[in-house]
PDB file of C-alpha atoms in Angstrom:
ATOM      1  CA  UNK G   1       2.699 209.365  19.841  1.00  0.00           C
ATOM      2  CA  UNK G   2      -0.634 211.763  18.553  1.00  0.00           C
ATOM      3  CA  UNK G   3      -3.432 209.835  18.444  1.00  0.00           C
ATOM      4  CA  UNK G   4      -4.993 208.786  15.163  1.00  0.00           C
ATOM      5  CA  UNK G   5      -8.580 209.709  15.076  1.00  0.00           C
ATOM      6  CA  UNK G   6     -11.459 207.011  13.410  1.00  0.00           C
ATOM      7  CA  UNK G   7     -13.508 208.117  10.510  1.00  0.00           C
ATOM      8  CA  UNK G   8     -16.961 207.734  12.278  1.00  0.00           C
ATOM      9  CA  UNK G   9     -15.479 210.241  14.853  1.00  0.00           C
ATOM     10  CA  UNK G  10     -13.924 212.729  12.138  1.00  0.00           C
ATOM     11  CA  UNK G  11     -17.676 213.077  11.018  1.00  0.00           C
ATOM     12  CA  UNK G  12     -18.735 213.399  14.347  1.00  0.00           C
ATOM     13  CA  UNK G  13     -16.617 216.658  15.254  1.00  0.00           C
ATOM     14  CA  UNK G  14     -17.617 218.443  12.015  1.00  0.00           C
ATOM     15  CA  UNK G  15     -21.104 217.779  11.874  1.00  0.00           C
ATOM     16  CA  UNK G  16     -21.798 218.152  15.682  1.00  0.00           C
ATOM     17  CA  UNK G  17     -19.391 221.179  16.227  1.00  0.00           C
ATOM     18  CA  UNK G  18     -17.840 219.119  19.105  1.00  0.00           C
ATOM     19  CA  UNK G  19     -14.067 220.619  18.212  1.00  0.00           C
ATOM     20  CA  UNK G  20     -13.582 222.238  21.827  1.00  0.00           C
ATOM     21  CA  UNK G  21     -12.676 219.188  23.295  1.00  0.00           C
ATOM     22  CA  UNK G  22     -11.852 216.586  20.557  1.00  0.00           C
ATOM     23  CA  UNK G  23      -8.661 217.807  20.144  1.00  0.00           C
ATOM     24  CA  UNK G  24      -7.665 219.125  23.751  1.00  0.00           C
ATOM     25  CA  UNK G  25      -4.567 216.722  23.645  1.00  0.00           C
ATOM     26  CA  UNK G  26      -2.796 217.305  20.155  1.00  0.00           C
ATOM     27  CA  UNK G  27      -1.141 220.266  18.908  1.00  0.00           C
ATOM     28  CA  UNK G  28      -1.298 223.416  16.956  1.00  0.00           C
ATOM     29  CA  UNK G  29      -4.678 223.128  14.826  1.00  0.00           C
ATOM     30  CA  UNK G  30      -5.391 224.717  11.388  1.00  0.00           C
ATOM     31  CA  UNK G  31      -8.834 226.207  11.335  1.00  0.00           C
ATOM     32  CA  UNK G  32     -10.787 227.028   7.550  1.00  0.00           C
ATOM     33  CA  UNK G  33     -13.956 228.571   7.050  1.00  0.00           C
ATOM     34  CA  UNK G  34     -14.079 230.429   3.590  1.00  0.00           C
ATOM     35  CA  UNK G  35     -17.484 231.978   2.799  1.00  0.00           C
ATOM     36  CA  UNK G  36     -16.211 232.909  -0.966  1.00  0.00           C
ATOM     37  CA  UNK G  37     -16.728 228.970  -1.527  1.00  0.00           C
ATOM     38  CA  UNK G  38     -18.803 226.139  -1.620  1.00  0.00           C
ATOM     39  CA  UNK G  39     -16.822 223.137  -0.812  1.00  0.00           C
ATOM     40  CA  UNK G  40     -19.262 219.925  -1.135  1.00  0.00           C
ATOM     41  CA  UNK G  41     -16.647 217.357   0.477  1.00  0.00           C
ATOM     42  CA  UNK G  42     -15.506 218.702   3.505  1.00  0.00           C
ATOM     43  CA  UNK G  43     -14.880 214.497   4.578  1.00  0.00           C
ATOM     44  CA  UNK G  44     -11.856 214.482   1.612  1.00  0.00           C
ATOM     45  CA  UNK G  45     -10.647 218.309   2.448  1.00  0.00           C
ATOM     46  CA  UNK G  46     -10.162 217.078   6.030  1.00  0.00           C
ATOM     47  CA  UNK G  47      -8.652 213.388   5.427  1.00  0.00           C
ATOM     48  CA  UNK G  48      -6.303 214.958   2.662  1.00  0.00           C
ATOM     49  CA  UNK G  49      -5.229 217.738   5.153  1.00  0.00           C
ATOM     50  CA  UNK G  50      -4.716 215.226   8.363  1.00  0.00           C
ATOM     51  CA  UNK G  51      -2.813 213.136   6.435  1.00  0.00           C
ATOM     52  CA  UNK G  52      -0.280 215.243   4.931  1.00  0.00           C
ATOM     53  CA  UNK G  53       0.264 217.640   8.482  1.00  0.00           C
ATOM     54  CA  UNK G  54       0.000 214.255  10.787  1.00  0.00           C
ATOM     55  CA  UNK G  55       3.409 213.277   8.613  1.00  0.00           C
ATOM     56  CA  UNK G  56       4.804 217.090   8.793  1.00  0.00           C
ATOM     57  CA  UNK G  57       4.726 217.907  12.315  1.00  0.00           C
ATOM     58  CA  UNK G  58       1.559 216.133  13.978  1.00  0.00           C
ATOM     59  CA  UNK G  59      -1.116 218.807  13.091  1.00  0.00           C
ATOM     60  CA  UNK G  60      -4.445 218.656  12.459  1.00  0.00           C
ATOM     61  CA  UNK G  61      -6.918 220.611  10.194  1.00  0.00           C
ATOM     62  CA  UNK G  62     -10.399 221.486  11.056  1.00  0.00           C
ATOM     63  CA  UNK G  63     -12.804 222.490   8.189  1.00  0.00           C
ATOM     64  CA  UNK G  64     -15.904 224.505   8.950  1.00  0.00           C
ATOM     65  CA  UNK G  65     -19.143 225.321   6.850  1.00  0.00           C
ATOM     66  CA  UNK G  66     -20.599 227.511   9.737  1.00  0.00           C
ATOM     67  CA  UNK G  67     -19.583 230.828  10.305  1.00  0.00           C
ATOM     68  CA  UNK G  68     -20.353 231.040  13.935  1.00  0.00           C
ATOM     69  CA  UNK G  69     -18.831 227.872  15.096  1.00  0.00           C
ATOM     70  CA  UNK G  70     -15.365 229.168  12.972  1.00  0.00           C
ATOM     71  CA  UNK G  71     -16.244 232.532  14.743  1.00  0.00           C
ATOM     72  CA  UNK G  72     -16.440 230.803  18.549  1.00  0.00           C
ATOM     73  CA  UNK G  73     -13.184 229.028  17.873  1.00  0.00           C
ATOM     74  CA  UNK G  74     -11.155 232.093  17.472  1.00  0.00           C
ATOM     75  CA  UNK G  75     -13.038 233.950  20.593  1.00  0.00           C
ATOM     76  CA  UNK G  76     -11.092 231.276  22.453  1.00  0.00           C
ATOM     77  CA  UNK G  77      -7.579 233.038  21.980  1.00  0.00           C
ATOM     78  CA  UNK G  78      -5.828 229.872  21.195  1.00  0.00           C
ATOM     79  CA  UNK G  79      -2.328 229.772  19.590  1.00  0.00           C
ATOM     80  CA  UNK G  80      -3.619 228.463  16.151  1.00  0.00           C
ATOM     81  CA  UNK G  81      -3.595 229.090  12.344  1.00  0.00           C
ATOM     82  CA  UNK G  82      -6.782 230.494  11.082  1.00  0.00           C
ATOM     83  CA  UNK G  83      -7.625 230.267   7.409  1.00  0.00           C
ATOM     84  CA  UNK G  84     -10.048 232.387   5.990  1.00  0.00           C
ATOM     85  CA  UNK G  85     -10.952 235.143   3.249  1.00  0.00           C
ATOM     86  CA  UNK G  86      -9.657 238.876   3.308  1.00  0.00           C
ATOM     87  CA  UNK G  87     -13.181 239.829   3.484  1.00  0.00           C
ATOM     88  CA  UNK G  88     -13.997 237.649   6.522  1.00  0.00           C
ATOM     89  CA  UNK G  89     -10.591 238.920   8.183  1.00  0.00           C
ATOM     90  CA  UNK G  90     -12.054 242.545   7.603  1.00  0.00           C
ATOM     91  CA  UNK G  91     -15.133 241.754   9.057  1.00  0.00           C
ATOM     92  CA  UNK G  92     -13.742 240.237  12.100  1.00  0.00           C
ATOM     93  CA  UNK G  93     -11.248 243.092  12.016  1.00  0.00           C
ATOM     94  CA  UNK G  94     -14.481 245.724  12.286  1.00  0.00           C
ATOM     95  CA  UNK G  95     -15.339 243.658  15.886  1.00  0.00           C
ATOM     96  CA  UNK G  96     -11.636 244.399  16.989  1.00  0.00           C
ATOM     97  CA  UNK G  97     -10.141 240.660  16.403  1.00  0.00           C
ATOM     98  CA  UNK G  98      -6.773 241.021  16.812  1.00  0.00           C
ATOM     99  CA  UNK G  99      -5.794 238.408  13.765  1.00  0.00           C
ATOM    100  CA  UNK G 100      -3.046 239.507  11.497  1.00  0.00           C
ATOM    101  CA  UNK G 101      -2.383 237.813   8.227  1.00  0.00           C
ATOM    102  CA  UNK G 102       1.068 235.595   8.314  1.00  0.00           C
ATOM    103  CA  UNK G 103       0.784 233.896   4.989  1.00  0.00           C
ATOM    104  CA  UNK G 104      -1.511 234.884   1.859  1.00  0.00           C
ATOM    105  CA  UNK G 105      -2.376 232.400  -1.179  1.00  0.00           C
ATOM    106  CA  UNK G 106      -1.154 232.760  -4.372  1.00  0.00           C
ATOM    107  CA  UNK G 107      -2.789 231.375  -7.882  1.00  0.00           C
ATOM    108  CA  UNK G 108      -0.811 231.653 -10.942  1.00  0.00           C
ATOM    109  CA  UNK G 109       1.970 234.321  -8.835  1.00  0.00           C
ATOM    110  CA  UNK G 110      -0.963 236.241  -7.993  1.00  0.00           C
ATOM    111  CA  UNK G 111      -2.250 236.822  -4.350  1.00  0.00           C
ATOM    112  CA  UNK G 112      -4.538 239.528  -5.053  1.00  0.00           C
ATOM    113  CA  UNK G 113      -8.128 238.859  -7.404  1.00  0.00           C
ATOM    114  CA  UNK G 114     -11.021 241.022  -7.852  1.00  0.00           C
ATOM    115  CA  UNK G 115     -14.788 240.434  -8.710  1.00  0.00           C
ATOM    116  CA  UNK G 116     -16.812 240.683 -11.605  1.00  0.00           C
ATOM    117  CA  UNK G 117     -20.663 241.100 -11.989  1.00  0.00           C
ATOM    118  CA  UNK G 118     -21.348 239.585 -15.495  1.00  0.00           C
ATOM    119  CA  UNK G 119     -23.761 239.032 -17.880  1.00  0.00           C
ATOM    120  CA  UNK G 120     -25.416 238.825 -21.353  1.00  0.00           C
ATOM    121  CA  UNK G 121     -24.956 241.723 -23.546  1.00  0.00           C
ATOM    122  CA  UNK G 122     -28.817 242.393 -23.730  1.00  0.00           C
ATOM    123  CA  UNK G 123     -28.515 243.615 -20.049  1.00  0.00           C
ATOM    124  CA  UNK G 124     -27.010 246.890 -21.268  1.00  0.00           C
ATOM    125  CA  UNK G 125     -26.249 248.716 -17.611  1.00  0.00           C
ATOM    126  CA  UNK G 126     -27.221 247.669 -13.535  1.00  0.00           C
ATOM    127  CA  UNK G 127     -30.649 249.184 -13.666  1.00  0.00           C
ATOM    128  CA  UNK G 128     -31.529 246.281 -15.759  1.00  0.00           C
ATOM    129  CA  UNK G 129     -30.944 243.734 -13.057  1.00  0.00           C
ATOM    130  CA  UNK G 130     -34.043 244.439 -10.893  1.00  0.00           C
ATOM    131  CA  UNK G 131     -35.966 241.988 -10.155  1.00  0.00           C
ATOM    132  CA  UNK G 132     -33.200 239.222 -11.810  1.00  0.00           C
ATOM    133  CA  UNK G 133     -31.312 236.897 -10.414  1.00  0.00           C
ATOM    134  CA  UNK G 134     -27.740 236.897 -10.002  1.00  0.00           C
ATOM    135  CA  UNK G 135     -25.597 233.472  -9.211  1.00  0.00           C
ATOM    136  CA  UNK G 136     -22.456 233.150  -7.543  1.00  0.00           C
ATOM    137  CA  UNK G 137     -20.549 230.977  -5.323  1.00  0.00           C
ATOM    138  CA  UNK G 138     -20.329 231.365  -1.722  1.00  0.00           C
ATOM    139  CA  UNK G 139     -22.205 232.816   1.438  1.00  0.00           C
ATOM    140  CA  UNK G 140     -25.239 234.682   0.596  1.00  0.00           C
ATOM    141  CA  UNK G 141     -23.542 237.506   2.945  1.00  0.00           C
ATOM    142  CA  UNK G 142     -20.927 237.636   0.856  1.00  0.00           C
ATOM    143  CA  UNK G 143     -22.137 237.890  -2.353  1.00  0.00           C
ATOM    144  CA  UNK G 144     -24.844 240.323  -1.309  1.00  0.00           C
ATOM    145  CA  UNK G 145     -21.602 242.627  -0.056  1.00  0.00           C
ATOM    146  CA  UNK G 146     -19.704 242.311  -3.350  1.00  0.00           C
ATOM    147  CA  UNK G 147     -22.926 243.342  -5.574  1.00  0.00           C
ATOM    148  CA  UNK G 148     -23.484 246.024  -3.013  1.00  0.00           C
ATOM    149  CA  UNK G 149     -19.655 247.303  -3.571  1.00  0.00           C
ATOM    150  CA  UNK G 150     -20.208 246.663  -7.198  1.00  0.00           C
ATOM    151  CA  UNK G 151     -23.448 248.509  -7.343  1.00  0.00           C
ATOM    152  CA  UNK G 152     -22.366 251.490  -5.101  1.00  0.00           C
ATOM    153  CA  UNK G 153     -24.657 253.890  -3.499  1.00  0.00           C
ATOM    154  CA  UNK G 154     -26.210 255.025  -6.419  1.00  0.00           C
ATOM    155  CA  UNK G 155     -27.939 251.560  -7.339  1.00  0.00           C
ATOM    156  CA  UNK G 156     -27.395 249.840  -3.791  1.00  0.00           C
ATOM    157  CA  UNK G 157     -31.648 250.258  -3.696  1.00  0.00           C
ATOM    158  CA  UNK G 158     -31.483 247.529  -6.570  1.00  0.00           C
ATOM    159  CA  UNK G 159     -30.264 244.725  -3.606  1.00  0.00           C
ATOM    160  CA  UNK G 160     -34.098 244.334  -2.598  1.00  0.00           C
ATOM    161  CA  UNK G 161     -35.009 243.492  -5.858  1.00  0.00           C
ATOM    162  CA  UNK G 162     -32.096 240.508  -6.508  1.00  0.00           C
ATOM    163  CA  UNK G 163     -32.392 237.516  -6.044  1.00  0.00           C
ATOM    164  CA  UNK G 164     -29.686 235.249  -5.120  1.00  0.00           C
ATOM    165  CA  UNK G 165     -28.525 231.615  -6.595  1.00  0.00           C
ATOM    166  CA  UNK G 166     -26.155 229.981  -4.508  1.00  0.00           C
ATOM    167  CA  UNK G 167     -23.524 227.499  -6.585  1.00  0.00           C
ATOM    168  CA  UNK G 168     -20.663 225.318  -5.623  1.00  0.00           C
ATOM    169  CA  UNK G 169     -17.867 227.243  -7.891  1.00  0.00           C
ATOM    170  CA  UNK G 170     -17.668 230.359 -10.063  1.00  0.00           C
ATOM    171  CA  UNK G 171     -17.414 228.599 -13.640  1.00  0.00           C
ATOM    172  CA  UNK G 172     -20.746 227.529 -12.299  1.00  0.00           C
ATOM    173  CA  UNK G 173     -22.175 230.740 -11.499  1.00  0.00           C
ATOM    174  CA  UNK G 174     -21.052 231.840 -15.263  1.00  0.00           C
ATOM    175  CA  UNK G 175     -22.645 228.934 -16.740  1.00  0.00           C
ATOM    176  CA  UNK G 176     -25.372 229.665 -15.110  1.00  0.00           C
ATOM    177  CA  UNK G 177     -26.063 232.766 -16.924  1.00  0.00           C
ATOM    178  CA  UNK G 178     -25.378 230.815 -20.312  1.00  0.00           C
ATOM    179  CA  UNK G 179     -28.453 228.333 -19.375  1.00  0.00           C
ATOM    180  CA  UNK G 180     -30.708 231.048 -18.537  1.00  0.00           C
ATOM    181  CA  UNK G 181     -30.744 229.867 -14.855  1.00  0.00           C
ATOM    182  CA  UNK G 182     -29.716 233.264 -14.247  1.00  0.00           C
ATOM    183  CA  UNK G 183     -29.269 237.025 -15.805  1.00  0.00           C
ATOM    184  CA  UNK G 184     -26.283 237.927 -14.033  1.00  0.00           C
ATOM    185  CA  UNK G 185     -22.855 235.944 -12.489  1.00  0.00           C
ATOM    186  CA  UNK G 186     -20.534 237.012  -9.716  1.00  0.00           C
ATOM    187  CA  UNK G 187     -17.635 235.475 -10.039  1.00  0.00           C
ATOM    188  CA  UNK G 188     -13.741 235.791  -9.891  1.00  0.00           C
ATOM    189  CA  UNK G 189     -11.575 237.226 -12.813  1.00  0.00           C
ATOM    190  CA  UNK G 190     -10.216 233.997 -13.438  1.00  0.00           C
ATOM    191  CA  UNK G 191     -13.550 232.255 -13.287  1.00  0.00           C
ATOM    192  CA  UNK G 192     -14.089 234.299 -16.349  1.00  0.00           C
ATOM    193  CA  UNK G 193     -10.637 233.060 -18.342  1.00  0.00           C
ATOM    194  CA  UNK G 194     -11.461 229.602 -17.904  1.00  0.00           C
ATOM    195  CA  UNK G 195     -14.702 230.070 -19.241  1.00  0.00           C
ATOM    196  CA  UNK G 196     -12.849 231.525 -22.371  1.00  0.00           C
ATOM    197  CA  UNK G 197     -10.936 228.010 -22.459  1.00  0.00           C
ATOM    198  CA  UNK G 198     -14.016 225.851 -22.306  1.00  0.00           C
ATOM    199  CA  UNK G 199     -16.756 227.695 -24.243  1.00  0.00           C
ATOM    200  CA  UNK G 200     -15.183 230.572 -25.856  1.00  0.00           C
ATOM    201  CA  UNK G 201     -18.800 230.948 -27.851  1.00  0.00           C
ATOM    202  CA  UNK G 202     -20.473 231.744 -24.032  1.00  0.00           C
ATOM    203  CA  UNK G 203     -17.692 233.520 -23.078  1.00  0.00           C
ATOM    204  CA  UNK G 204     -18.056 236.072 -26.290  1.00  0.00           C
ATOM    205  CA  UNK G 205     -21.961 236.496 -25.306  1.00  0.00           C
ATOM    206  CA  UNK G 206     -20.863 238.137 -22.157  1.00  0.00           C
ATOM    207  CA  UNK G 207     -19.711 241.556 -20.903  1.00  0.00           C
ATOM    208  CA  UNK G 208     -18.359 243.324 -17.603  1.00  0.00           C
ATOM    209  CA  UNK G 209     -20.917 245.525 -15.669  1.00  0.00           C
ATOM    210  CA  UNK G 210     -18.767 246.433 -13.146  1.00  0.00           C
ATOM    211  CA  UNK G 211     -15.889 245.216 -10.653  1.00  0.00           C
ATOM    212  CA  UNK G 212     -15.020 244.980  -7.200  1.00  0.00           C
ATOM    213  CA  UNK G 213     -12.266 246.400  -5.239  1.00  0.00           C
ATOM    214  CA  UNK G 214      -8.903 243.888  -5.376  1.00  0.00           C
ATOM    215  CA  UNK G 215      -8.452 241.339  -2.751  1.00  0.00           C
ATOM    216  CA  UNK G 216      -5.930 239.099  -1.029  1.00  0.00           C
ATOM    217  CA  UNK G 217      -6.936 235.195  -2.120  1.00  0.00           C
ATOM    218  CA  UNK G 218      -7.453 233.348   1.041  1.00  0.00           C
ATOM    219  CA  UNK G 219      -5.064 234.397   3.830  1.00  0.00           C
ATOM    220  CA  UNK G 220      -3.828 232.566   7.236  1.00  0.00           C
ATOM    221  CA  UNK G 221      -3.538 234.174   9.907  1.00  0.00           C
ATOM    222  CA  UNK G 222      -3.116 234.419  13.667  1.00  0.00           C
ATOM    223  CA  UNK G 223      -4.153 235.932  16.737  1.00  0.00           C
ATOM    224  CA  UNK G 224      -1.088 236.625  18.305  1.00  0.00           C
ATOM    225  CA  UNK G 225       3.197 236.474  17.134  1.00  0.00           C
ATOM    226  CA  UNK G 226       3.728 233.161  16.751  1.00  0.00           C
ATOM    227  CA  UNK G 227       5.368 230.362  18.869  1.00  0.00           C
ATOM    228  CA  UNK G 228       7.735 228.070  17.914  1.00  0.00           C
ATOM    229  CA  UNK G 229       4.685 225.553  17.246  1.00  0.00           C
ATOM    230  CA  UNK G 230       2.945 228.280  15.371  1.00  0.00           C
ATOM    231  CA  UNK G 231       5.384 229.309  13.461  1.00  0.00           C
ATOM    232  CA  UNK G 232       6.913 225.858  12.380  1.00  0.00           C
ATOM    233  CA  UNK G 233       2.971 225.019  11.675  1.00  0.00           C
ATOM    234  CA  UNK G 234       3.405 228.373   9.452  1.00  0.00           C
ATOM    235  CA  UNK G 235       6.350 227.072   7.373  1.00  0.00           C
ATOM    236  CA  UNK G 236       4.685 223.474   6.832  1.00  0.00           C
ATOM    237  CA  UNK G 237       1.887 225.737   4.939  1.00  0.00           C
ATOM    238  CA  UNK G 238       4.385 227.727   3.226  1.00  0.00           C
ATOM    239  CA  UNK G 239       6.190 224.479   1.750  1.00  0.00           C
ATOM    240  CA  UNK G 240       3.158 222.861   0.896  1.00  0.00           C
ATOM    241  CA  UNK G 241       3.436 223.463  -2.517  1.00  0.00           C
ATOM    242  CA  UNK G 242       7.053 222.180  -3.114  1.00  0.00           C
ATOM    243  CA  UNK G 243       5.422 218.457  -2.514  1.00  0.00           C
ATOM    244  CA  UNK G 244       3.265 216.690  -4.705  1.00  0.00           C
ATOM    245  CA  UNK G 245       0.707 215.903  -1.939  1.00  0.00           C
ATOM    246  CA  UNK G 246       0.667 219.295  -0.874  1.00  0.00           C
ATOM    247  CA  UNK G 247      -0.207 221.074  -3.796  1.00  0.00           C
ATOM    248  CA  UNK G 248      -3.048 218.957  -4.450  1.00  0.00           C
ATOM    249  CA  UNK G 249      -4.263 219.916  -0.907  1.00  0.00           C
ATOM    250  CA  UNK G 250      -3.841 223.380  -1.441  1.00  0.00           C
ATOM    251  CA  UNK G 251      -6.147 222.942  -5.189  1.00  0.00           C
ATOM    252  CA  UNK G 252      -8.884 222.080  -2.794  1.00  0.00           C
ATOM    253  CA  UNK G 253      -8.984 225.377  -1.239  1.00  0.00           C
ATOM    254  CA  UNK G 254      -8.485 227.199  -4.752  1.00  0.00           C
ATOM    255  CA  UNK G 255      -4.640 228.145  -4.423  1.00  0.00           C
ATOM    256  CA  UNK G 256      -1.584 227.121  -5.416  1.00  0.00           C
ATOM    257  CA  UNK G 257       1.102 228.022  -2.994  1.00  0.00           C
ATOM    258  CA  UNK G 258       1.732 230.548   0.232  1.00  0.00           C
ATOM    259  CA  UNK G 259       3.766 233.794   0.247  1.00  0.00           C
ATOM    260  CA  UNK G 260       4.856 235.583   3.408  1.00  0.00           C
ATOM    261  CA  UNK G 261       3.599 238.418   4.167  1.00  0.00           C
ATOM    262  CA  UNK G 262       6.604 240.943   4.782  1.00  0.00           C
TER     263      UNK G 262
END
């Protein structure tokens, strides 16, 4: 029978990174880190998670906010599932980590979104954004990368000059431009259509400066072909949106369903 671990300990192995030997005994894991977010429960993503995969096969989920410690749990080779952004995959790609993408999130039938640097029409082209500050949600790192793609090498000397305003999600980072908290928003295409739905008057007081390349939504992958574990852990994820439980789990990482990657 797995072993049903207390709350006080829960908090224990997220906060104190103790994950190498907490869960020695059970088996296969699910592993996030998502630097495009800022998730500020990571308590409720984990309980929600455990409980729905404990009653699906006896998994567990592990939720990081620390890039390294995500980072020194796939440099030990284990047969797990590792969620995390395309960009992040690249990245780790780059430093020849051998993970390769199994399942990538959808939204709305989409599993592909790009970004968009936005602000108020005053700010007429990029060279206006020096010495501004630009919000978005996420890493630091990774919004610095998308304004630099964004930018291109023509502006890319404007980075020194921007300042960055970290927020929890992108309707935020929009906002955020509305209340002159900042001049310029990074933020998702969609991020963008729901403002249109909420304040369509904000919405009209902003245009597009430019866009980032397109992008798989978050992705989960592995480091190796699957096991039977592995891939029976795979095909829990997959049907997590044909249960009521399940989809709600999957709103708290910003998707609504899995597709297999062919």
């Amino acid at each position: 029978m797995k072993r049903i671990l207390p709350v006080f300990f829960i908090f224990s192995v997220f906060i104190t990174g103790s994950y190498w030997s907490a869960y020695s005994n059970v088996g296969s894991m699910i592993y996030f880190y998502n630097p495009e977010t800022n998730i500020n429960n990571f308590a409720t993503l984990k309980t929600a998670f455990d409980t729905y995969l404990v009653n699906h096969g006896g998994y567990y989920f592990q939720p990081f906010d620390s890039r390294e410690n995500f980072e020194a749990v796939i440099k030990e080779k284990k047969g797990d599932i590792y969620l995390l952004s395309s960009w992040h995959l690249k990245a780790l790609q780059q430093k020849n980590v051998p993970l390769k993408i199994a399942l990538v999130g959808t939204s709305k039938g989409n599993t592909m979104q790009r970004k968009v640097l936005s602000t108020k029409k005053d700010i007429a082209d990029v060279t206006m954004l020096k010495n501004t500050v630009v919000a978005g949600a996420g890493s630091e790192e990774y919004i610095h990368s998308v304004l630099k793609q964004i930018l291109g090498k023509e502006q890319e000397a404007l980075l020194k000059d921007i300042k960055i305003l970290i927020v929890p999600k992108d309707i935020d980072a929009i906002m955020a431009v509305g209340f002159g908290m900042a001049s310029a928003a990074i933020s998702a295409e969609s991020g963008l259509d729901k403002l249109a739905m909420i304040n369509p008057n904000q919405f009209r007081e902003l245009h597009s400066l430019g866009f980032s390349e397109k992008d798989y939504l978050l992705v989960a992958a592995t480091l190796k072909k699957p096991e039977q574990q592995e891939a029976e852990l795979l095909e829990v994820l997959r049907k997590m949106s044909e249960a009521d439980a399940g989809g709600e789990n999957l709103k708290l990482l910003g998707i609504d369903g899995w597709r297999a990657m062919q």
